[in-house]
mmCIF file of C-alpha atoms and ligand atoms in Angstrom:
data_model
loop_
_atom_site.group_PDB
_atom_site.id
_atom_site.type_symbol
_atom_site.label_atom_id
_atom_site.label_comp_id
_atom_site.label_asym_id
_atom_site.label_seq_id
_atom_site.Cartn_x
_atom_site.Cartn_y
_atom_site.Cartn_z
ATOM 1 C CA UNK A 1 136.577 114.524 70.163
ATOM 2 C CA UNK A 2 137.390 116.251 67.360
ATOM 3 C CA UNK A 3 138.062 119.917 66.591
ATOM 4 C CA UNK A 4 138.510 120.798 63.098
ATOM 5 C CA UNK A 5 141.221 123.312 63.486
ATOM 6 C CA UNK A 6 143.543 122.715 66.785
ATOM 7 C CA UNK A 7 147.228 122.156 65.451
ATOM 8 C CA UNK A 8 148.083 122.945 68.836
ATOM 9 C CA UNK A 9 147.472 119.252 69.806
ATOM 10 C CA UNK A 10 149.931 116.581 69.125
ATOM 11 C CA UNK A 11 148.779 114.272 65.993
ATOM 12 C CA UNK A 12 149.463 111.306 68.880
ATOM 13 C CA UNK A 13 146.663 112.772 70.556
ATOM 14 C CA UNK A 14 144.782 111.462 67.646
ATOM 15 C CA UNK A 15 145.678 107.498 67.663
ATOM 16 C CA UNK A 16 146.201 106.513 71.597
ATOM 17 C CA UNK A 17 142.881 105.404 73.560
ATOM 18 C CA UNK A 18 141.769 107.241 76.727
ATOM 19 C CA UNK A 19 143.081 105.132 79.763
ATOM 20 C CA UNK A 20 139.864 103.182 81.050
ATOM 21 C CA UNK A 21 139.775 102.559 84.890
ATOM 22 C CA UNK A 22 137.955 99.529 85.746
ATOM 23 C CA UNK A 23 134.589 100.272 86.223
ATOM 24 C CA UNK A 24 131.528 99.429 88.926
ATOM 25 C CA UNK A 25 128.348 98.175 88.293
ATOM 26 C CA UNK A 26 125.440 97.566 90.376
ATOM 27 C CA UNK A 27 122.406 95.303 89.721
ATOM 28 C CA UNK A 28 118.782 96.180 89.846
ATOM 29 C CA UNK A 29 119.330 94.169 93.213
ATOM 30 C CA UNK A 30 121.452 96.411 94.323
ATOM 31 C CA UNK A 31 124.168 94.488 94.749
ATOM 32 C CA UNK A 32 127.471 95.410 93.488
ATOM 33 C CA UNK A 33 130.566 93.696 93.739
ATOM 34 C CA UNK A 34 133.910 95.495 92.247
ATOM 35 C CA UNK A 35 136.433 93.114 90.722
ATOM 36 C CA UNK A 36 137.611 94.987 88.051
ATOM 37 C CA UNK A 37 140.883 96.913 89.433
ATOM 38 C CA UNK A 38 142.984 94.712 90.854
ATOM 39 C CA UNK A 39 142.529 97.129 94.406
ATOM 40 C CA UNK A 40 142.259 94.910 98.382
ATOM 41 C CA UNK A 41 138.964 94.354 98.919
ATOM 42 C CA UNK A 42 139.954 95.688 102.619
ATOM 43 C CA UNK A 43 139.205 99.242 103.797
ATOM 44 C CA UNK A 44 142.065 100.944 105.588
ATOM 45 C CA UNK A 45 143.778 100.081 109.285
ATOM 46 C CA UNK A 46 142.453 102.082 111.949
ATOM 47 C CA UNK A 47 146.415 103.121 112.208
ATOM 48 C CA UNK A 48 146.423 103.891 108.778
ATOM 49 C CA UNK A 49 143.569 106.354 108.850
ATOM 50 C CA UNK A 50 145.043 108.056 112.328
ATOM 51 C CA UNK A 51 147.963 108.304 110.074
ATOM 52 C CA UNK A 52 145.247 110.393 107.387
ATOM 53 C CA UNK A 53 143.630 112.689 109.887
ATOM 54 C CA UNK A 54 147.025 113.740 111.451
ATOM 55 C CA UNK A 55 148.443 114.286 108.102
ATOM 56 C CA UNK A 56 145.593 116.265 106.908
ATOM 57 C CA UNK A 57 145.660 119.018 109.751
ATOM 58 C CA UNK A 58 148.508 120.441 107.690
ATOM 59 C CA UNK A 59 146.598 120.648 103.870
ATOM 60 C CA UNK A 60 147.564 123.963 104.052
ATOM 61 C CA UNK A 61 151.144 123.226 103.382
ATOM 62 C CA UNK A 62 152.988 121.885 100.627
ATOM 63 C CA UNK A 63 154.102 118.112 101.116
ATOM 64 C CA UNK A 64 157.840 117.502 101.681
ATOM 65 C CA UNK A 65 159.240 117.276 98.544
ATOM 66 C CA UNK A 66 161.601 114.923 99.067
ATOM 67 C CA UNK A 67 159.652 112.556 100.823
ATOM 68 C CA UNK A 68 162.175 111.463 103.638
ATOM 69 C CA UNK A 69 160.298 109.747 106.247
ATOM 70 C CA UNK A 70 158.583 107.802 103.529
ATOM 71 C CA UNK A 71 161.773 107.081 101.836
ATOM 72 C CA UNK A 72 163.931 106.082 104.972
ATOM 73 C CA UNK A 73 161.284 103.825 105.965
ATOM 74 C CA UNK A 74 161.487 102.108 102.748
ATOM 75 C CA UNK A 75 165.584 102.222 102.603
ATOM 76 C CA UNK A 76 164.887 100.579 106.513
ATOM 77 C CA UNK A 77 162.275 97.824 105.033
ATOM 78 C CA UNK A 78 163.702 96.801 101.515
ATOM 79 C CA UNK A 79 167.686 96.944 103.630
ATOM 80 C CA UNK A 80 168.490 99.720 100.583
ATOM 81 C CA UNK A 81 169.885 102.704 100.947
ATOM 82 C CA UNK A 82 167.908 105.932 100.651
ATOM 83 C CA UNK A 83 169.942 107.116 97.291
ATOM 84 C CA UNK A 84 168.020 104.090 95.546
ATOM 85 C CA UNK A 85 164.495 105.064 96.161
ATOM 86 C CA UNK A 86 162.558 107.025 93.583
ATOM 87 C CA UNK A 87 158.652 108.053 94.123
ATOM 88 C CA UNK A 88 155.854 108.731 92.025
ATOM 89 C CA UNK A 89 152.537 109.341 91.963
ATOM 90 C CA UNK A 90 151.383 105.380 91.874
ATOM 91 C CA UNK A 91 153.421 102.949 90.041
ATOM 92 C CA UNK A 92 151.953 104.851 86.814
ATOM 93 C CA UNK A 93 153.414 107.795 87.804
ATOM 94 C CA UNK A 94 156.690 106.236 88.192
ATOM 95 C CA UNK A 95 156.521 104.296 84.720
ATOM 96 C CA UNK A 96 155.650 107.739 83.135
ATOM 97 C CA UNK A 97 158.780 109.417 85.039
ATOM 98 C CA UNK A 98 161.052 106.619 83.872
ATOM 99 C CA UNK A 99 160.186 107.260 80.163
ATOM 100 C CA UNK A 100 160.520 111.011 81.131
ATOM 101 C CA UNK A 101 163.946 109.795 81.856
ATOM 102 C CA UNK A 102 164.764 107.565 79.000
ATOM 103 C CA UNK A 103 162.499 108.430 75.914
ATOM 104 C CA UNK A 104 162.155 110.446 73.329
ATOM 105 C CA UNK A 105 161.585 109.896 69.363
ATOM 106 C CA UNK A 106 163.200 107.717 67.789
ATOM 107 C CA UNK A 107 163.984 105.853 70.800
ATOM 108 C CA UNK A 108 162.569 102.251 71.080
ATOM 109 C CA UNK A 109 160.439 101.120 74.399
ATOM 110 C CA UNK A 110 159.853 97.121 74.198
ATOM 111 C CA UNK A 111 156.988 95.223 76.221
ATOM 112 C CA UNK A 112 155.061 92.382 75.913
ATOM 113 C CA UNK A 113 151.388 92.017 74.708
ATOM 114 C CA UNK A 114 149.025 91.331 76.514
ATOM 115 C CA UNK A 115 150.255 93.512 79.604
ATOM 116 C CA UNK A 116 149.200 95.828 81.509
ATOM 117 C CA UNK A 117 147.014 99.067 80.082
ATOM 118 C CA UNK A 118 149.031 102.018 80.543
ATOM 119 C CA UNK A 119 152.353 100.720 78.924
ATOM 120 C CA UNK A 120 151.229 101.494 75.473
ATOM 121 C CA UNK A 121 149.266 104.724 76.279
ATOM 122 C CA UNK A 122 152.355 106.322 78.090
ATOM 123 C CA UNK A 123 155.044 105.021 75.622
ATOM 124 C CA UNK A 124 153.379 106.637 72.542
ATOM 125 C CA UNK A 125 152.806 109.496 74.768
ATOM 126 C CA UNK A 126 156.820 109.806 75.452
ATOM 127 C CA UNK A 127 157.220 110.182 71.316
ATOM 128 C CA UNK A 128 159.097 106.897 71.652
ATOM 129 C CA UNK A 129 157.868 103.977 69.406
ATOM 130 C CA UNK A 130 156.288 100.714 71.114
ATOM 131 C CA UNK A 131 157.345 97.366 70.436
ATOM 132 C CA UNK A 132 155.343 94.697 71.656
ATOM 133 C CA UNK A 133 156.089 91.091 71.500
ATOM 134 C CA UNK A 134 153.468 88.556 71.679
ATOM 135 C CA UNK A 135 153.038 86.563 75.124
ATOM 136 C CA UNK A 136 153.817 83.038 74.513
ATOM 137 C CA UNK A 137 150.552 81.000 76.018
ATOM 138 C CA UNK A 138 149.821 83.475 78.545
ATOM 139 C CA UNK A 139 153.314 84.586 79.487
ATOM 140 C CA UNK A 140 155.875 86.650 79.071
ATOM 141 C CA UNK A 141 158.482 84.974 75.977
ATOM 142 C CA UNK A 142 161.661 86.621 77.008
ATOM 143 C CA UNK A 143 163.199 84.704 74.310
ATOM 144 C CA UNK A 144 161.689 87.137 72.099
ATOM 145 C CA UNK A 145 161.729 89.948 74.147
ATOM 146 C CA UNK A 146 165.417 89.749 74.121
ATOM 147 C CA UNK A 147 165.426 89.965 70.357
ATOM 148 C CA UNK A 148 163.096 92.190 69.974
ATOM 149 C CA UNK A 149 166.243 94.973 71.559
ATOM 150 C CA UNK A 150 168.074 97.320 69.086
ATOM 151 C CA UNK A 151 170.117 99.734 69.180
ATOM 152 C CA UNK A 152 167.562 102.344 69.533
ATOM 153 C CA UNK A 153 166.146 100.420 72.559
ATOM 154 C CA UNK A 154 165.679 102.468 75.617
ATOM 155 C CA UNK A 155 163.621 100.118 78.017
ATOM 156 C CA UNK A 156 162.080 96.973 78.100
ATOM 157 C CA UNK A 157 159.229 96.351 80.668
ATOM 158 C CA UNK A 158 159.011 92.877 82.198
ATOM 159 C CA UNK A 159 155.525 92.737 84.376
ATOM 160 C CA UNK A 160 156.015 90.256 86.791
ATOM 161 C CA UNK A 161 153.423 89.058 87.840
ATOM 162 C CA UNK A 162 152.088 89.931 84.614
ATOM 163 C CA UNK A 163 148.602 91.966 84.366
ATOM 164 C CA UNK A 164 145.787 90.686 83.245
ATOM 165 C CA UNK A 165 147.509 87.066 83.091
ATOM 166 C CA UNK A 166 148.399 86.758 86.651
ATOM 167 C CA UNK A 167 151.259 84.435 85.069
ATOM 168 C CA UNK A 168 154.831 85.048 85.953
ATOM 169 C CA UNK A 169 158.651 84.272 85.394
ATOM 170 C CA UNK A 170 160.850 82.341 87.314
ATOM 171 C CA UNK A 171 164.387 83.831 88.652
ATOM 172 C CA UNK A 172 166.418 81.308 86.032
ATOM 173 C CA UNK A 173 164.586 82.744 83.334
ATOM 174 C CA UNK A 174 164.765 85.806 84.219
ATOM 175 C CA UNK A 175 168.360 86.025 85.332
ATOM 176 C CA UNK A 176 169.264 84.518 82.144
ATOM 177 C CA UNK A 177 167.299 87.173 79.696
ATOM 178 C CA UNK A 178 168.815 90.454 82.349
ATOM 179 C CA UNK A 179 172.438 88.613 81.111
ATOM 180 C CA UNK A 180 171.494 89.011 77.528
ATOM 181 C CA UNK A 181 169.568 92.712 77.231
ATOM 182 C CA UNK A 182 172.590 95.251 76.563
ATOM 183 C CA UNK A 183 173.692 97.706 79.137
ATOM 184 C CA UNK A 184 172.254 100.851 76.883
ATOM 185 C CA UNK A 185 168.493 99.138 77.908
ATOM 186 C CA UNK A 186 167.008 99.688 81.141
ATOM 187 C CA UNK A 187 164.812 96.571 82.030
ATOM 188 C CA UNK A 188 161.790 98.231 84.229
ATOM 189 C CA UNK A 189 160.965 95.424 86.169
ATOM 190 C CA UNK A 190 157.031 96.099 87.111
ATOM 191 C CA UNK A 191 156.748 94.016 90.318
ATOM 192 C CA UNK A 192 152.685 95.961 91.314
ATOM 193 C CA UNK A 193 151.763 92.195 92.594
ATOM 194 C CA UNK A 194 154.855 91.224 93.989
ATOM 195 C CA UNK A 195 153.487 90.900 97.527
ATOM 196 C CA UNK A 196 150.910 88.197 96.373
ATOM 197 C CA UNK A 197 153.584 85.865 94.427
ATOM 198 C CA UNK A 198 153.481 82.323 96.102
ATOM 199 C CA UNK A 199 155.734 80.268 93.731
ATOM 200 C CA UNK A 200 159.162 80.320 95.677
ATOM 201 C CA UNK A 201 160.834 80.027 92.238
ATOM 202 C CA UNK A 202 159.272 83.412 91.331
ATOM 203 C CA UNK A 203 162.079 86.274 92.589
ATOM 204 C CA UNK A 204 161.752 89.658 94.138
ATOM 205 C CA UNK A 205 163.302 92.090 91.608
ATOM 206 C CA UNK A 206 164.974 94.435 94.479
ATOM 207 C CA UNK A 207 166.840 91.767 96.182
ATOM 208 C CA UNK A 208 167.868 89.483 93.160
ATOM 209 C CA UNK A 209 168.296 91.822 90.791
ATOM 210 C CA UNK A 210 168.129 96.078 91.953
ATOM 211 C CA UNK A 211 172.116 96.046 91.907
ATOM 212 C CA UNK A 212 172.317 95.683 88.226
ATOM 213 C CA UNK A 213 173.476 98.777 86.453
ATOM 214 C CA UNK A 214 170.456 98.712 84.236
ATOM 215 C CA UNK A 215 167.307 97.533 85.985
ATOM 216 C CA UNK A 216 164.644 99.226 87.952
ATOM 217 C CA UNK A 217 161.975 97.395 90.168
ATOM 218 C CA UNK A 218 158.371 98.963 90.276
ATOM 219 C CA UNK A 219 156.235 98.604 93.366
ATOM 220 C CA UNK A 220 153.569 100.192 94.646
ATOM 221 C CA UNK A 221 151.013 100.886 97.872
ATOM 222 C CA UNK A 222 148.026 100.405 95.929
ATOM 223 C CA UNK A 223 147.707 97.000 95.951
ATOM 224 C CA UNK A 224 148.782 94.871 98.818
ATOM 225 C CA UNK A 225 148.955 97.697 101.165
ATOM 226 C CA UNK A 226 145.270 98.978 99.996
ATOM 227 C CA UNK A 227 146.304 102.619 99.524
ATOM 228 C CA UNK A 228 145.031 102.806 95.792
ATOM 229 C CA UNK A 229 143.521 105.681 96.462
ATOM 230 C CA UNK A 230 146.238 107.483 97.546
ATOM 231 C CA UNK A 231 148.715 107.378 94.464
ATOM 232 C CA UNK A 232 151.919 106.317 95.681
ATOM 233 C CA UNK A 233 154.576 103.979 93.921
ATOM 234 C CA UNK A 234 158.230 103.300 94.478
ATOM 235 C CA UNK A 235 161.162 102.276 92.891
ATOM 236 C CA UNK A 236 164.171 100.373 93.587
ATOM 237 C CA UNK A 237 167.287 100.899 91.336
ATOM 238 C CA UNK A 238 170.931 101.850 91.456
ATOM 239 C CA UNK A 239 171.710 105.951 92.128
ATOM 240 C CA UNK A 240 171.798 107.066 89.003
ATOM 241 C CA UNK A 241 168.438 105.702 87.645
ATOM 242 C CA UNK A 242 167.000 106.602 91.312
ATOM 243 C CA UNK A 243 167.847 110.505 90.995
ATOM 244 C CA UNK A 244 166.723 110.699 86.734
ATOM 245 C CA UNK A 245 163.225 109.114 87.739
ATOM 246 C CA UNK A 246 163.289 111.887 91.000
ATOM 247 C CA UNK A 247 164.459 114.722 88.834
ATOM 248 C CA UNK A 248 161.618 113.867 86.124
ATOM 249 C CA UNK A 249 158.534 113.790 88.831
ATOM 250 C CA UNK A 250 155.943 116.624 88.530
ATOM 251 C CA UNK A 251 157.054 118.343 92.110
ATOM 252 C CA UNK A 252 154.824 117.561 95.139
ATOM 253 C CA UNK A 253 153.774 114.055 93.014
ATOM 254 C CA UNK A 254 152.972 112.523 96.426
ATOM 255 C CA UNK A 255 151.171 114.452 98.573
ATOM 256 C CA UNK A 256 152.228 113.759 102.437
ATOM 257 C CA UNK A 257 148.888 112.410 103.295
ATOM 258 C CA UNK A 258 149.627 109.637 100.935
ATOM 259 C CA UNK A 259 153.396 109.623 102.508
ATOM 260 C CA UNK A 260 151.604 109.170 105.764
ATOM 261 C CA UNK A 261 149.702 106.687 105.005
ATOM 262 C CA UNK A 262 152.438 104.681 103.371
ATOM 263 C CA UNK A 263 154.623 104.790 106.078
ATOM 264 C CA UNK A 264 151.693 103.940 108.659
ATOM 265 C CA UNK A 265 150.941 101.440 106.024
ATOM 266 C CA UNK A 266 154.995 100.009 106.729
ATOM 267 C CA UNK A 267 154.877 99.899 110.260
ATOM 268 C CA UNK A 268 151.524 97.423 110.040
ATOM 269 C CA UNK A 269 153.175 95.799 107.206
ATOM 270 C CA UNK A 270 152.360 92.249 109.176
ATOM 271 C CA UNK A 271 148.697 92.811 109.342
ATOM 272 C CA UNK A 272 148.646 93.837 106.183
ATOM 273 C CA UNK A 273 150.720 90.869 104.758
ATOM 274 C CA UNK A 274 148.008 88.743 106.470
ATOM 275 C CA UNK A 275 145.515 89.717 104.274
ATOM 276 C CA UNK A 276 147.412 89.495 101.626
ATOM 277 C CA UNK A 277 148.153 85.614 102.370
ATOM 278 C CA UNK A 278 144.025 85.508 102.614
ATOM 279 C CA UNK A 279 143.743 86.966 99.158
ATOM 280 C CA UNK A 280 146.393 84.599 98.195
ATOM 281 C CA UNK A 281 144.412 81.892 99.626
ATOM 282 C CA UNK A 282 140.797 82.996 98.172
ATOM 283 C CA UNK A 283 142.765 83.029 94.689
ATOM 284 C CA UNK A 284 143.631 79.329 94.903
ATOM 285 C CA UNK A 285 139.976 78.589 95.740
ATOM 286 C CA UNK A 286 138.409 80.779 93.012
ATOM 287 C CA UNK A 287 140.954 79.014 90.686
ATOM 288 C CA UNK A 288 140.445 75.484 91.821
ATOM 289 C CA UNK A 289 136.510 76.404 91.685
ATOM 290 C CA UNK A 290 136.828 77.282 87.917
ATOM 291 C CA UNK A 291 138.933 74.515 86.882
ATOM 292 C CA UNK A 292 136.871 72.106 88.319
ATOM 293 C CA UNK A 293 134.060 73.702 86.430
ATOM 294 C CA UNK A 294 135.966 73.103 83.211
ATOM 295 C CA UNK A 295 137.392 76.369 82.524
ATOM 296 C CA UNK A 296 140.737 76.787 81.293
ATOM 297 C CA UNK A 297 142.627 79.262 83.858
ATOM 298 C CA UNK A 298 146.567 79.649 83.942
ATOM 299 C CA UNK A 299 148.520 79.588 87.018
ATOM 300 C CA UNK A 300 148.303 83.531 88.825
ATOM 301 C CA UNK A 301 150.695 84.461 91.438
ATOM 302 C CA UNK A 302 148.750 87.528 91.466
ATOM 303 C CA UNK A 303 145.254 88.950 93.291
ATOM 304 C CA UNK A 304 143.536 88.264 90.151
ATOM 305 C CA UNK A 305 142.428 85.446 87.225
ATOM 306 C CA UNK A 306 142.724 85.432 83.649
ATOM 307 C CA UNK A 307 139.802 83.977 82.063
ATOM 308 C CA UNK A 308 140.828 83.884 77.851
ATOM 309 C CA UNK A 309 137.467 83.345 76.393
ATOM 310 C CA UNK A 310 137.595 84.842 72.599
ATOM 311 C CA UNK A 311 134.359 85.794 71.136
ATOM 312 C CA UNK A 312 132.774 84.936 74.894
ATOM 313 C CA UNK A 313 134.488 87.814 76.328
ATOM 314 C CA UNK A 314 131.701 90.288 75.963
ATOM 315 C CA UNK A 315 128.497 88.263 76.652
ATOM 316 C CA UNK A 316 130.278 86.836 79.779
ATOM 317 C CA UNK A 317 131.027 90.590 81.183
ATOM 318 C CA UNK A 318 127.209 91.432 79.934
ATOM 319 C CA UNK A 319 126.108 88.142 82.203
ATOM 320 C CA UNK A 320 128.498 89.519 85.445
ATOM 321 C CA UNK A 321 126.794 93.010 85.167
ATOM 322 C CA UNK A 322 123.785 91.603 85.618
ATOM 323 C CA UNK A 323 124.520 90.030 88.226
ATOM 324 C CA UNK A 324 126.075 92.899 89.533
ATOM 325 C CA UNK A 325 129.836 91.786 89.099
ATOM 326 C CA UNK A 326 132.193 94.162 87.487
ATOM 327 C CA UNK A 327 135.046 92.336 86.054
ATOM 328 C CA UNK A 328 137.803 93.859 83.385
ATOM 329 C CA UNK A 329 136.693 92.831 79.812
ATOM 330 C CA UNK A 330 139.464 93.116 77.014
ATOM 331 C CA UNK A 331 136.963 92.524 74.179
ATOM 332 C CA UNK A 332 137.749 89.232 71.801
ATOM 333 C CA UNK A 333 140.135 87.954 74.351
ATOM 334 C CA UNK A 334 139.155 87.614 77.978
ATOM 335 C CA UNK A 335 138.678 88.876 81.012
ATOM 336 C CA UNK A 336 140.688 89.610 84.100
ATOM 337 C CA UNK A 337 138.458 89.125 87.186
ATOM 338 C CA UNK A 338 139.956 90.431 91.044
ATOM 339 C CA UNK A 339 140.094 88.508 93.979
ATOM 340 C CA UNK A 340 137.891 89.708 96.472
ATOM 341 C CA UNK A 341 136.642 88.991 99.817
ATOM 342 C CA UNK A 342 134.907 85.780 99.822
ATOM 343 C CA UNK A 343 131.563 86.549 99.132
ATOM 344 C CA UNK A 344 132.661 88.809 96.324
ATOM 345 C CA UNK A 345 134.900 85.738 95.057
ATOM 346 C CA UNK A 346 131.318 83.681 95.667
ATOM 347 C CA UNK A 347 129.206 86.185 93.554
ATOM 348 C CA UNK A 348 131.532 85.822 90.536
ATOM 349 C CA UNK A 349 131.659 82.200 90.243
ATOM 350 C CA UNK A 350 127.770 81.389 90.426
ATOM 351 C CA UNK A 351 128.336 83.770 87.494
ATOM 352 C CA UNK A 352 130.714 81.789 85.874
ATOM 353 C CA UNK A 353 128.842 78.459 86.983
ATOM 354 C CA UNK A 354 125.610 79.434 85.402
ATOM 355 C CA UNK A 355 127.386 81.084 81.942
ATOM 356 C CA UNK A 356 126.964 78.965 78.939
ATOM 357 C CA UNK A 357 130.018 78.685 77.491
ATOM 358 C CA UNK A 358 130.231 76.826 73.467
ATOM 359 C CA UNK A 359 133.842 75.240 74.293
ATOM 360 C CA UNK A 360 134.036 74.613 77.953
HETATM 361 N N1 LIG B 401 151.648 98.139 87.072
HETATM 362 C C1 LIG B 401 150.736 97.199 86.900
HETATM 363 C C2 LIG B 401 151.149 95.904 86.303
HETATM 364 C C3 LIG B 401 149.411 97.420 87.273
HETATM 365 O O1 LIG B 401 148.499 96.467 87.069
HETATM 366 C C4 LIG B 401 149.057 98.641 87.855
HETATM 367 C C5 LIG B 401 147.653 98.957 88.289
HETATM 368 N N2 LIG B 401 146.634 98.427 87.615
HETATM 369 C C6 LIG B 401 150.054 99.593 87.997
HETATM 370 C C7 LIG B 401 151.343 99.324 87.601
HETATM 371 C C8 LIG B 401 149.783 100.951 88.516
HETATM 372 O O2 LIG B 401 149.298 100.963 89.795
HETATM 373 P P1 LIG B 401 149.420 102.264 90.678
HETATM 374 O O3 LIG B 401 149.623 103.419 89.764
HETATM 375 O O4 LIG B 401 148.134 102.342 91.396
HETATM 376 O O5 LIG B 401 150.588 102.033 91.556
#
C-alpha cells in the first residue's frame, strides 16, 4: 500500500514482504485439517490451563518483568544458571532482540537460504544487510557459510533443525564450522525443533555448545510444549549476550500468563515429551508413506516434511485445499507440510497419493 507522499516511512518499508502466517483452509466438506505452522496438533494439559485461569485473575497487573519463576525453572531444567537466560516474545521475538543487540547498517547478518521466514524480514528490518548462502541439497553448507563471514559480520544463523527442510547438522560439523567463525560473529543457533531431533549425532546447542563466548541457542514453547499461542521463546548463551538480548526486549514482552503456562508447561515436561516422541513417530510414518509412493523426501528430525516439487508446488497446495489440507507453499519450490495427529497425517497423504505428479 502505497501513499504518494509519506517520507516518514523507511524506504525498507518499501522492498521487505509482509510476514505470512500459515494459513487454514476448510473444504466445502467441512473438513479442515491445519498443517501449515509447524504448531502440536495437541490442545493444552489440563495443568497447563489451571496454570492460565490462575494467572489470569491478576490481568489487571503488569507481568513481572523479569520473569523469575519462569527463568529459574529453566536455569533448574537446562542445569544453567539464571544469568544465561534471555526471554522474548516467541523465538521471533528473541531473534528480533538479538539483532536489536548486534545490528545496525552496515553491519552484515549471514543465513542460509532456504530457512526459515522471518530471518530475512527482521534482518532488513535491523538496517543490517542479509547474506544468504544457498543450502547445499536441502541443508545447511556450513562450508560456505563460514566464508560467507567478513569483517562486517555481526551474526550468522544456523537453524537446526532447519525450517522448511526438516534437515539438520551433525555435532562434528557443526563443532568444526563454530571453530572457524571469528569471535566478532555471534552464531544464533535456532534450535525451535530441537525437542523432535531423533538422530543421536544431531547435538543440543545449550549443552554442546552455550559456553562459547559467541553463540546463542534459540528455543521456544511454541512447538513441542504447544504454547504457540502464547509467545514465549528462550535463549541460552553466556552473560553478556544473555543481559544485551534482555536489555533490547520491548518491556513486559511476555506476559505472565504465558510465564505461567511455560512453567506449568516444565513441570509436565514428561507428558509433554511423550507426545512429542508420537509426533516423532507419525513423522517417520508420513515419510516412509511418501517414499514408498515415489516421492523424493529428505531426512527431517523435525515435526514437519519437505516436499521440493518446482513448478508442482502450487497445483499440489491448490489439490490439499480442496481437500481441506492447509500445508505451507513456497511457490516454484515446495512445500513444507506439519505433522499432525494421525488422521490429519492420513488426510494429507490420500492427497499426495491421488496428486499427479509429471516426475514422480
Ligand atoms: N525459528 C524457527 C526455525 C521457526 O520455524 C519458528 C516458527 N515458525 C520460530 C523460530 C519462531 O517461533 P516462535 O516465535 O513461535 O517461538
Amino acid at each position: 500500500v502505497s501513499e504518494p507522499n509519506s517520507p516518514y516511512l523507511r524506504d525498507v518499508l518499501g522492498t521487505i514482504p509482509a510476514y505470512k502466517p500459515g494459513r487454514k483452509v476448510v473444504a466445502p466438506s467441512g473438513r479442515s485439517v491445519k498443517l501449515s505452522s509447524n504448531e502440536s496438533p495437541y490442545g493444552p494439559l489440563p495443568s497447563v490451563l489451571e496454570a492460565v485461569a490462575a494467572a489470569a485473575a491478576d490481568l489487571n497487573r503488569y507481568p513481572d518483568a523479569a520473569a523469575a519463576e519462569l527463568t529459574s525453572a529453566l536455569a533448574g531444567r537446562f542445569g544453567v544458571d539464571e544469568d544465561r537466560i534471555a526471554l522474548g516474545a516467541g523465538s521471533v521475538g528473541l531473534l528480533q532482540q538479538v539483532l536489536e543487540a548486534v545490528a545496525e547498517p552496515g553491519t552484515e547478518v549471514v543465513y542460509a537460504w532456504r530457512s526459515f521466514e522471518a530471518y530475512p524480514l527482521l534482518v532488513e528490518l535491523s538496517g543490517a544487510t542479509a547474506v544468504t548462502v544457498p543450502l547445499r541439497g536441502e541443508t545447511h553448507d556450513l562450508d560456505a557459510l563460514a566464508e560467507a563471514v567478513t569483517d562486517r559480520t555481526r551474526a550468522v544463523f544456523v537453524c537446526n533443525p532447519n525450517n522448511p527442510t526438516g534437515t539438520a547438522v551433525r555435532e562434528s560439523e557443526l563443532a568444526a564450522f563454530l571453530d572457524r567463525v571469528p569471535e566478532h560473529v555471534l552464531v544464533v543457533l535456532d534450535e525451535a525443533y530441537r525437542e523432535y531431533v531423533r538422530d543421536p549425532q544431531v547435538p543440543d546447542g545449550i549443552t554442546r555448545f552455550g559456553d562459547r563466548p559467541n553463540v546463542a541457542v534459540l528455543r521456544t514453547f511454541s512447538k513441542a510444549y504447544g504454547l504457540a499461542a502464547l509467545r514465549v521463546g528462550f535463549l541460552v548463551a553466556r552473560p553478556h549476550i544473555a543481559a544485551a538480548v534482555r536489555k533490547t526486549m520491548v518491556p513486559f514482552a511476555v506476559n505472565h500468563v504465558a510465564q505461567a503456562a511455560a512453567v506449568a508447561s516444565l513441570a509436565a515436561e514428561d507428558e509433554l515429551l511423550e507426545r512429542v516422541a508420537t509426533t516423532a513417530k507419525e513423522r517417520e510414518r508420513v515419510r516412509d508413506a511418501l517414499l514408498a509412493d515415489g516421492w523424493e523426501v529428505p531426512p527431517t528430525e523435525a515435526n514437519f516434511v519437505w516436499l521440493r516439487m518446482g513448478e508442482d508446488t502450487a497445483a499440489f497446495a491448490a489439490a490439499a485445499e480442496d481437500a481441506g489440507v492447509a500445508v505451507r507453499a513456497f511457490p516454484g519450490e515446495g512445500l513444507r507440510i506439519s505433522v499432525g495427529a494421525p488422521d490429519e497425517n492420513d488426510a494429507f497423504l490420500d492427497v499426495a497419493r491421488e496428486f499427479p505428479r509429471r516426475n514422480r
